[in-house]
Amino acid sequence: MRRFFWILVLVAIVGLTAVSCAPAIEDDNPAPDPAQDEGGGLNEVDPGSNLEAEPDVFPRATLTPRPISDPIEPDSSPEEGYPPLPTPTPLPEGYELPPTVPAPNPYPEASGSLGWVIKPVGEQCAEAPTTPDLQTAVADMVAFGIPVEASEMTELAVCAACGCPTSAHFRLQIDSGYLGNAEALGWIAEE
């Protein structure tokens, strides 16, 4: 029984393969071979027929179609559709703007004359100083591209209130050509 089943499956597979590979319909009028056609792709029109060439179509199709109607002009000015600009709030009386910090010079030149700059270690009543020690202050200046010739700590008399600088100050000797960049970092030229 098994052999019969396998023979039947094999015959079915061979039969399906033969049927699928054979042409479906035999065409009585095969397509003409262009190599054997003597007239090429165009045939002549019989002089007795009423066929004429189609008139050329104008305007020809373009990539950008013409507008159907004229462009619409806006009825109002462009500023009319936007909300008005807000008015700035005036500063309270007695309010002073903080001084503007000069922009650092990206290409300072050494002038050859040395000068001292000073900066407080921190602010009184503040939690931690902005610069913890002298080595960090020197490293910050060098990292900003300002060579430091000498450095020291000094004590100055200052007011005794919160917000005043501490009496301890960093004092660095730098070339006066780099003074503008040092002021941008918060250092003050010592006179």
JSON list of C-alpha atoms in Angstrom, two decimals:
[
{"chain": "A", "resi": 1, "resn": "MET", "atom": "CA", "xyz": [0.00, 0.00, 0.00]},
{"chain": "A", "resi": 2, "resn": "ARG", "atom": "CA", "xyz": [2.80, 2.39, 0.80]},
{"chain": "A", "resi": 3, "resn": "ARG", "atom": "CA", "xyz": [4.54, 1.72, -2.48]},
{"chain": "A", "resi": 4, "resn": "PHE", "atom": "CA", "xyz": [1.39, 2.46, -4.36]},
{"chain": "A", "resi": 5, "resn": "PHE", "atom": "CA", "xyz": [0.99, 5.77, -2.49]},
{"chain": "A", "resi": 6, "resn": "TRP", "atom": "CA", "xyz": [4.54, 6.89, -3.29]},
{"chain": "A", "resi": 7, "resn": "ILE", "atom": "CA", "xyz": [4.21, 5.92, -6.96]},
{"chain": "A", "resi": 8, "resn": "LEU", "atom": "CA", "xyz": [0.95, 7.92, -7.14]},
{"chain": "A", "resi": 9, "resn": "VAL", "atom": "CA", "xyz": [2.61, 10.99, -5.57]},
{"chain": "A", "resi": 10, "resn": "LEU", "atom": "CA", "xyz": [5.57, 10.72, -7.99]},
{"chain": "A", "resi": 11, "resn": "VAL", "atom": "CA", "xyz": [3.27, 10.46, -11.03]},
{"chain": "A", "resi": 12, "resn": "ALA", "atom": "CA", "xyz": [1.29, 13.49, -9.80]},
{"chain": "A", "resi": 13, "resn": "ILE", "atom": "CA", "xyz": [4.44, 15.58, -9.42]},
{"chain": "A", "resi": 14, "resn": "VAL", "atom": "CA", "xyz": [5.76, 14.62, -12.88]},
{"chain": "A", "resi": 15, "resn": "GLY", "atom": "CA", "xyz": [2.34, 15.31, -14.42]},
{"chain": "A", "resi": 16, "resn": "LEU", "atom": "CA", "xyz": [2.02, 18.75, -12.80]},
{"chain": "A", "resi": 17, "resn": "THR", "atom": "CA", "xyz": [5.54, 19.65, -13.92]},
{"chain": "A", "resi": 18, "resn": "ALA", "atom": "CA", "xyz": [4.81, 18.66, -17.51]},
{"chain": "A", "resi": 19, "resn": "VAL", "atom": "CA", "xyz": [1.53, 20.59, -17.57]},
{"chain": "A", "resi": 20, "resn": "SER", "atom": "CA", "xyz": [3.06, 23.73, -16.05]},
{"chain": "A", "resi": 21, "resn": "CYS", "atom": "CA", "xyz": [5.98, 23.78, -18.51]},
{"chain": "A", "resi": 22, "resn": "ALA", "atom": "CA", "xyz": [3.86, 23.36, -21.66]},
{"chain": "A", "resi": 23, "resn": "PRO", "atom": "CA", "xyz": [2.50, 26.46, -23.48]},
{"chain": "A", "resi": 24, "resn": "ALA", "atom": "CA", "xyz": [-1.01, 27.35, -22.39]},
{"chain": "A", "resi": 25, "resn": "ILE", "atom": "CA", "xyz": [-2.50, 28.23, -25.81]},
{"chain": "A", "resi": 26, "resn": "GLU", "atom": "CA", "xyz": [-1.01, 27.85, -29.22]},
{"chain": "A", "resi": 27, "resn": "ASP", "atom": "CA", "xyz": [-1.37, 31.11, -31.13]},
{"chain": "A", "resi": 28, "resn": "ASP", "atom": "CA", "xyz": [-2.55, 30.78, -34.74]},
{"chain": "A", "resi": 29, "resn": "ASN", "atom": "CA", "xyz": [-1.39, 34.34, -35.56]},
{"chain": "A", "resi": 30, "resn": "PRO", "atom": "CA", "xyz": [2.07, 34.81, -34.13]},
{"chain": "A", "resi": 31, "resn": "ALA", "atom": "CA", "xyz": [3.35, 38.37, -33.66]},
{"chain": "A", "resi": 32, "resn": "PRO", "atom": "CA", "xyz": [5.19, 39.65, -36.74]},
{"chain": "A", "resi": 33, "resn": "ASP", "atom": "CA", "xyz": [8.92, 39.63, -36.54]},
{"chain": "A", "resi": 34, "resn": "PRO", "atom": "CA", "xyz": [10.24, 43.22, -36.90]},
{"chain": "A", "resi": 35, "resn": "ALA", "atom": "CA", "xyz": [13.28, 41.94, -38.78]},
{"chain": "A", "resi": 36, "resn": "GLN", "atom": "CA", "xyz": [11.06, 40.48, -41.51]},
{"chain": "A", "resi": 37, "resn": "ASP", "atom": "CA", "xyz": [8.73, 43.50, -41.73]},
{"chain": "A", "resi": 38, "resn": "GLU", "atom": "CA", "xyz": [9.65, 45.61, -44.72]},
{"chain": "A", "resi": 39, "resn": "GLY", "atom": "CA", "xyz": [7.89, 48.85, -43.82]},
{"chain": "A", "resi": 40, "resn": "GLY", "atom": "CA", "xyz": [9.46, 49.60, -40.48]},
{"chain": "A", "resi": 41, "resn": "GLY", "atom": "CA", "xyz": [7.30, 50.97, -37.69]},
{"chain": "A", "resi": 42, "resn": "LEU", "atom": "CA", "xyz": [5.23, 53.42, -39.81]},
{"chain": "A", "resi": 43, "resn": "ASN", "atom": "CA", "xyz": [2.86, 52.44, -42.58]},
{"chain": "A", "resi": 44, "resn": "GLU", "atom": "CA", "xyz": [1.86, 54.67, -45.42]},
{"chain": "A", "resi": 45, "resn": "VAL", "atom": "CA", "xyz": [-1.63, 56.14, -45.45]},
{"chain": "A", "resi": 46, "resn": "ASP", "atom": "CA", "xyz": [-3.79, 55.25, -48.40]},
{"chain": "A", "resi": 47, "resn": "PRO", "atom": "CA", "xyz": [-4.41, 58.35, -50.51]},
{"chain": "A", "resi": 48, "resn": "GLY", "atom": "CA", "xyz": [-8.12, 57.58, -50.74]},
{"chain": "A", "resi": 49, "resn": "SER", "atom": "CA", "xyz": [-8.72, 57.44, -46.98]},
{"chain": "A", "resi": 50, "resn": "ASN", "atom": "CA", "xyz": [-9.93, 60.48, -45.04]},
{"chain": "A", "resi": 51, "resn": "LEU", "atom": "CA", "xyz": [-7.19, 60.17, -42.40]},
{"chain": "A", "resi": 52, "resn": "GLU", "atom": "CA", "xyz": [-5.25, 63.34, -41.67]},
{"chain": "A", "resi": 53, "resn": "ALA", "atom": "CA", "xyz": [-2.46, 64.10, -39.27]},
{"chain": "A", "resi": 54, "resn": "GLU", "atom": "CA", "xyz": [-3.60, 65.42, -35.91]},
{"chain": "A", "resi": 55, "resn": "PRO", "atom": "CA", "xyz": [-3.06, 69.13, -35.48]},
{"chain": "A", "resi": 56, "resn": "ASP", "atom": "CA", "xyz": [-0.35, 70.07, -32.98]},
{"chain": "A", "resi": 57, "resn": "VAL", "atom": "CA", "xyz": [-1.66, 70.73, -29.49]},
{"chain": "A", "resi": 58, "resn": "PHE", "atom": "CA", "xyz": [-0.90, 74.15, -27.97]},
{"chain": "A", "resi": 59, "resn": "PRO", "atom": "CA", "xyz": [0.10, 74.97, -25.32]},
{"chain": "A", "resi": 60, "resn": "ARG", "atom": "CA", "xyz": [2.28, 71.99, -24.78]},
{"chain": "A", "resi": 61, "resn": "ALA", "atom": "CA", "xyz": [2.39, 70.38, -21.36]},
{"chain": "A", "resi": 62, "resn": "THR", "atom": "CA", "xyz": [5.09, 71.78, -19.09]},
{"chain": "A", "resi": 63, "resn": "LEU", "atom": "CA", "xyz": [6.51, 70.79, -15.76]},
{"chain": "A", "resi": 64, "resn": "THR", "atom": "CA", "xyz": [5.03, 73.84, -14.06]},
{"chain": "A", "resi": 65, "resn": "PRO", "atom": "CA", "xyz": [1.37, 74.41, -14.94]},
{"chain": "A", "resi": 66, "resn": "ARG", "atom": "CA", "xyz": [0.12, 77.93, -15.45]},
{"chain": "A", "resi": 67, "resn": "PRO", "atom": "CA", "xyz": [-2.07, 79.31, -12.66]},
{"chain": "A", "resi": 68, "resn": "ILE", "atom": "CA", "xyz": [-5.78, 78.95, -13.19]},
{"chain": "A", "resi": 69, "resn": "SER", "atom": "CA", "xyz": [-6.49, 82.42, -11.82]},
{"chain": "A", "resi": 70, "resn": "ASP", "atom": "CA", "xyz": [-4.48, 85.51, -10.99]},
{"chain": "A", "resi": 71, "resn": "PRO", "atom": "CA", "xyz": [-2.62, 85.50, -7.66]},
{"chain": "A", "resi": 72, "resn": "ILE", "atom": "CA", "xyz": [-4.62, 86.79, -4.74]},
{"chain": "A", "resi": 73, "resn": "GLU", "atom": "CA", "xyz": [-3.36, 90.05, -3.29]},
{"chain": "A", "resi": 74, "resn": "PRO", "atom": "CA", "xyz": [-3.42, 90.30, 0.51]},
{"chain": "A", "resi": 75, "resn": "ASP", "atom": "CA", "xyz": [-6.11, 92.59, 1.87]},
{"chain": "A", "resi": 76, "resn": "SER", "atom": "CA", "xyz": [-3.96, 93.91, 4.70]},
{"chain": "A", "resi": 77, "resn": "SER", "atom": "CA", "xyz": [-0.35, 94.60, 5.50]},
{"chain": "A", "resi": 78, "resn": "PRO", "atom": "CA", "xyz": [1.73, 91.71, 6.88]},
{"chain": "A", "resi": 79, "resn": "GLU", "atom": "CA", "xyz": [2.21, 93.41, 10.27]},
{"chain": "A", "resi": 80, "resn": "GLU", "atom": "CA", "xyz": [-1.55, 93.55, 10.84]},
{"chain": "A", "resi": 81, "resn": "GLY", "atom": "CA", "xyz": [-1.84, 89.81, 11.41]},
{"chain": "A", "resi": 82, "resn": "TYR", "atom": "CA", "xyz": [0.80, 89.67, 14.13]},
{"chain": "A", "resi": 83, "resn": "PRO", "atom": "CA", "xyz": [0.23, 90.57, 17.78]},
{"chain": "A", "resi": 84, "resn": "PRO", "atom": "CA", "xyz": [1.82, 93.81, 19.00]},
{"chain": "A", "resi": 85, "resn": "LEU", "atom": "CA", "xyz": [5.27, 93.64, 20.53]},
{"chain": "A", "resi": 86, "resn": "PRO", "atom": "CA", "xyz": [5.31, 93.60, 24.33]},
{"chain": "A", "resi": 87, "resn": "THR", "atom": "CA", "xyz": [6.46, 96.77, 26.04]},
{"chain": "A", "resi": 88, "resn": "PRO", "atom": "CA", "xyz": [9.49, 96.35, 28.28]},
{"chain": "A", "resi": 89, "resn": "THR", "atom": "CA", "xyz": [8.92, 96.62, 31.99]},
{"chain": "A", "resi": 90, "resn": "PRO", "atom": "CA", "xyz": [10.57, 99.75, 33.40]},
{"chain": "A", "resi": 91, "resn": "LEU", "atom": "CA", "xyz": [13.29, 99.23, 36.00]},
{"chain": "A", "resi": 92, "resn": "PRO", "atom": "CA", "xyz": [12.45, 100.15, 39.59]},
{"chain": "A", "resi": 93, "resn": "GLU", "atom": "CA", "xyz": [13.76, 103.45, 40.90]},
{"chain": "A", "resi": 94, "resn": "GLY", "atom": "CA", "xyz": [17.27, 103.28, 42.27]},
{"chain": "A", "resi": 95, "resn": "TYR", "atom": "CA", "xyz": [18.05, 100.04, 40.44]},
{"chain": "A", "resi": 96, "resn": "GLU", "atom": "CA", "xyz": [21.54, 100.05, 39.00]},
{"chain": "A", "resi": 97, "resn": "LEU", "atom": "CA", "xyz": [22.52, 97.80, 36.15]},
{"chain": "A", "resi": 98, "resn": "PRO", "atom": "CA", "xyz": [25.56, 95.65, 36.81]},
{"chain": "A", "resi": 99, "resn": "PRO", "atom": "CA", "xyz": [28.65, 96.78, 34.95]},
{"chain": "A", "resi": 100, "resn": "THR", "atom": "CA", "xyz": [29.17, 95.07, 31.64]},
{"chain": "A", "resi": 101, "resn": "VAL", "atom": "CA", "xyz": [32.15, 92.80, 31.45]},
{"chain": "A", "resi": 102, "resn": "PRO", "atom": "CA", "xyz": [34.42, 93.55, 28.50]},
{"chain": "A", "resi": 103, "resn": "ALA", "atom": "CA", "xyz": [34.67, 90.77, 25.97]},
{"chain": "A", "resi": 104, "resn": "PRO", "atom": "CA", "xyz": [37.96, 88.88, 26.12]},
{"chain": "A", "resi": 105, "resn": "ASN", "atom": "CA", "xyz": [40.44, 89.49, 23.34]},
{"chain": "A", "resi": 106, "resn": "PRO", "atom": "CA", "xyz": [40.86, 86.18, 21.45]},
{"chain": "A", "resi": 107, "resn": "TYR", "atom": "CA", "xyz": [44.38, 87.19, 20.33]},
{"chain": "A", "resi": 108, "resn": "PRO", "atom": "CA", "xyz": [46.05, 89.15, 23.14]},
{"chain": "A", "resi": 109, "resn": "GLU", "atom": "CA", "xyz": [49.61, 90.26, 22.63]},
{"chain": "A", "resi": 110, "resn": "ALA", "atom": "CA", "xyz": [52.24, 90.45, 25.32]},
{"chain": "A", "resi": 111, "resn": "SER", "atom": "CA", "xyz": [53.32, 94.05, 25.88]},
{"chain": "A", "resi": 112, "resn": "GLY", "atom": "CA", "xyz": [56.38, 93.29, 27.99]},
{"chain": "A", "resi": 113, "resn": "SER", "atom": "CA", "xyz": [55.22, 95.31, 31.01]},
{"chain": "A", "resi": 114, "resn": "LEU", "atom": "CA", "xyz": [53.96, 93.39, 34.02]},
{"chain": "A", "resi": 115, "resn": "GLY", "atom": "CA", "xyz": [51.05, 94.37, 36.25]},
{"chain": "A", "resi": 116, "resn": "TRP", "atom": "CA", "xyz": [49.21, 92.97, 39.23]},
{"chain": "A", "resi": 117, "resn": "VAL", "atom": "CA", "xyz": [45.59, 91.82, 39.23]},
{"chain": "A", "resi": 118, "resn": "ILE", "atom": "CA", "xyz": [43.57, 91.06, 42.33]},
{"chain": "A", "resi": 119, "resn": "LYS", "atom": "CA", "xyz": [40.45, 89.03, 43.07]},
{"chain": "A", "resi": 120, "resn": "PRO", "atom": "CA", "xyz": [38.74, 88.25, 46.38]},
{"chain": "A", "resi": 121, "resn": "VAL", "atom": "CA", "xyz": [38.79, 84.62, 47.49]},
{"chain": "A", "resi": 122, "resn": "GLY", "atom": "CA", "xyz": [35.03, 84.67, 48.03]},
{"chain": "A", "resi": 123, "resn": "GLU", "atom": "CA", "xyz": [32.09, 86.58, 49.45]},
{"chain": "A", "resi": 124, "resn": "GLN", "atom": "CA", "xyz": [31.22, 86.99, 53.11]},
{"chain": "A", "resi": 125, "resn": "CYS", "atom": "CA", "xyz": [28.28, 84.86, 54.33]},
{"chain": "A", "resi": 126, "resn": "ALA", "atom": "CA", "xyz": [28.62, 82.66, 51.23]},
{"chain": "A", "resi": 127, "resn": "GLU", "atom": "CA", "xyz": [28.76, 78.92, 51.66]},
{"chain": "A", "resi": 128, "resn": "ALA", "atom": "CA", "xyz": [31.94, 78.19, 49.68]},
{"chain": "A", "resi": 129, "resn": "PRO", "atom": "CA", "xyz": [34.48, 80.41, 47.93]},
{"chain": "A", "resi": 130, "resn": "THR", "atom": "CA", "xyz": [34.34, 80.56, 44.13]},
{"chain": "A", "resi": 131, "resn": "THR", "atom": "CA", "xyz": [38.04, 79.69, 43.88]},
{"chain": "A", "resi": 132, "resn": "PRO", "atom": "CA", "xyz": [39.26, 77.50, 46.79]},
{"chain": "A", "resi": 133, "resn": "ASP", "atom": "CA", "xyz": [43.00, 78.19, 46.73]},
{"chain": "A", "resi": 134, "resn": "LEU", "atom": "CA", "xyz": [45.84, 80.07, 45.02]},
{"chain": "A", "resi": 135, "resn": "GLN", "atom": "CA", "xyz": [46.93, 77.09, 42.89]},
{"chain": "A", "resi": 136, "resn": "THR", "atom": "CA", "xyz": [43.42, 76.81, 41.42]},
{"chain": "A", "resi": 137, "resn": "ALA", "atom": "CA", "xyz": [43.35, 80.56, 40.68]},
{"chain": "A", "resi": 138, "resn": "VAL", "atom": "CA", "xyz": [46.69, 80.32, 38.84]},
{"chain": "A", "resi": 139, "resn": "ALA", "atom": "CA", "xyz": [45.56, 77.18, 36.99]},
{"chain": "A", "resi": 140, "resn": "ASP", "atom": "CA", "xyz": [42.34, 78.94, 35.89]},
{"chain": "A", "resi": 141, "resn": "MET", "atom": "CA", "xyz": [44.32, 81.88, 34.49]},
{"chain": "A", "resi": 142, "resn": "VAL", "atom": "CA", "xyz": [46.75, 79.61, 32.63]},
{"chain": "A", "resi": 143, "resn": "ALA", "atom": "CA", "xyz": [43.85, 77.53, 31.27]},
{"chain": "A", "resi": 144, "resn": "PHE", "atom": "CA", "xyz": [42.31, 80.75, 29.94]},
{"chain": "A", "resi": 145, "resn": "GLY", "atom": "CA", "xyz": [45.57, 81.50, 28.10]},
{"chain": "A", "resi": 146, "resn": "ILE", "atom": "CA", "xyz": [46.99, 84.11, 30.49]},
{"chain": "A", "resi": 147, "resn": "PRO", "atom": "CA", "xyz": [50.54, 83.35, 31.61]},
{"chain": "A", "resi": 148, "resn": "VAL", "atom": "CA", "xyz": [51.14, 84.11, 35.31]},
{"chain": "A", "resi": 149, "resn": "GLU", "atom": "CA", "xyz": [54.58, 85.44, 36.32]},
{"chain": "A", "resi": 150, "resn": "ALA", "atom": "CA", "xyz": [54.04, 85.53, 40.11]},
{"chain": "A", "resi": 151, "resn": "SER", "atom": "CA", "xyz": [51.26, 84.80, 42.59]},
{"chain": "A", "resi": 152, "resn": "GLU", "atom": "CA", "xyz": [50.57, 85.45, 46.27]},
{"chain": "A", "resi": 153, "resn": "MET", "atom": "CA", "xyz": [47.78, 85.78, 48.86]},
{"chain": "A", "resi": 154, "resn": "THR", "atom": "CA", "xyz": [47.16, 89.16, 50.47]},
{"chain": "A", "resi": 155, "resn": "GLU", "atom": "CA", "xyz": [44.81, 90.54, 53.15]},
{"chain": "A", "resi": 156, "resn": "LEU", "atom": "CA", "xyz": [42.85, 93.74, 52.54]},
{"chain": "A", "resi": 157, "resn": "ALA", "atom": "CA", "xyz": [40.54, 95.77, 54.74]},
{"chain": "A", "resi": 158, "resn": "VAL", "atom": "CA", "xyz": [36.94, 95.28, 53.58]},
{"chain": "A", "resi": 159, "resn": "CYS", "atom": "CA", "xyz": [33.45, 96.00, 54.89]},
{"chain": "A", "resi": 160, "resn": "ALA", "atom": "CA", "xyz": [32.10, 93.57, 57.49]},
{"chain": "A", "resi": 161, "resn": "ALA", "atom": "CA", "xyz": [28.69, 92.66, 56.01]},
{"chain": "A", "resi": 162, "resn": "CYS", "atom": "CA", "xyz": [27.13, 89.86, 54.01]},
{"chain": "A", "resi": 163, "resn": "GLY", "atom": "CA", "xyz": [27.75, 90.35, 50.30]},
{"chain": "A", "resi": 164, "resn": "CYS", "atom": "CA", "xyz": [31.11, 92.08, 50.82]},
{"chain": "A", "resi": 165, "resn": "PRO", "atom": "CA", "xyz": [34.25, 90.36, 49.56]},
{"chain": "A", "resi": 166, "resn": "THR", "atom": "CA", "xyz": [36.41, 88.44, 51.98]},
{"chain": "A", "resi": 167, "resn": "SER", "atom": "CA", "xyz": [39.55, 90.08, 53.29]},
{"chain": "A", "resi": 168, "resn": "ALA", "atom": "CA", "xyz": [41.69, 87.33, 51.70]},
{"chain": "A", "resi": 169, "resn": "HIS", "atom": "CA", "xyz": [42.51, 88.15, 48.06]},
{"chain": "A", "resi": 170, "resn": "PHE", "atom": "CA", "xyz": [44.47, 86.42, 45.32]},
{"chain": "A", "resi": 171, "resn": "ARG", "atom": "CA", "xyz": [47.15, 88.58, 43.75]},
{"chain": "A", "resi": 172, "resn": "LEU", "atom": "CA", "xyz": [48.67, 87.57, 40.41]},
{"chain": "A", "resi": 173, "resn": "GLN", "atom": "CA", "xyz": [51.33, 89.25, 38.27]},
{"chain": "A", "resi": 174, "resn": "ILE", "atom": "CA", "xyz": [50.55, 89.07, 34.55]},
{"chain": "A", "resi": 175, "resn": "ASP", "atom": "CA", "xyz": [51.55, 90.84, 31.34]},
{"chain": "A", "resi": 176, "resn": "SER", "atom": "CA", "xyz": [49.49, 94.01, 30.86]},
{"chain": "A", "resi": 177, "resn": "GLY", "atom": "CA", "xyz": [48.57, 92.86, 27.33]},
{"chain": "A", "resi": 178, "resn": "TYR", "atom": "CA", "xyz": [46.35, 90.18, 28.95]},
{"chain": "A", "resi": 179, "resn": "LEU", "atom": "CA", "xyz": [44.62, 92.63, 31.33]},
{"chain": "A", "resi": 180, "resn": "GLY", "atom": "CA", "xyz": [41.36, 92.74, 29.32]},
{"chain": "A", "resi": 181, "resn": "ASN", "atom": "CA", "xyz": [41.03, 88.96, 29.39]},
{"chain": "A", "resi": 182, "resn": "ALA", "atom": "CA", "xyz": [41.77, 88.88, 33.14]},
{"chain": "A", "resi": 183, "resn": "GLU", "atom": "CA", "xyz": [39.04, 91.48, 33.74]},
{"chain": "A", "resi": 184, "resn": "ALA", "atom": "CA", "xyz": [36.62, 89.28, 31.78]},
{"chain": "A", "resi": 185, "resn": "LEU", "atom": "CA", "xyz": [37.34, 86.55, 34.37]},
{"chain": "A", "resi": 186, "resn": "GLY", "atom": "CA", "xyz": [36.52, 88.89, 37.26]},
{"chain": "A", "resi": 187, "resn": "TRP", "atom": "CA", "xyz": [40.02, 90.10, 38.13]},
{"chain": "A", "resi": 188, "resn": "ILE", "atom": "CA", "xyz": [40.66, 93.78, 38.88]},
{"chain": "A", "resi": 189, "resn": "ALA", "atom": "CA", "xyz": [43.82, 95.63, 37.95]},
{"chain": "A", "resi": 190, "resn": "GLU", "atom": "CA", "xyz": [45.72, 96.76, 41.03]},
{"chain": "A", "resi": 191, "resn": "GLU", "atom": "CA", "xyz": [46.89, 100.36, 41.01]}
]
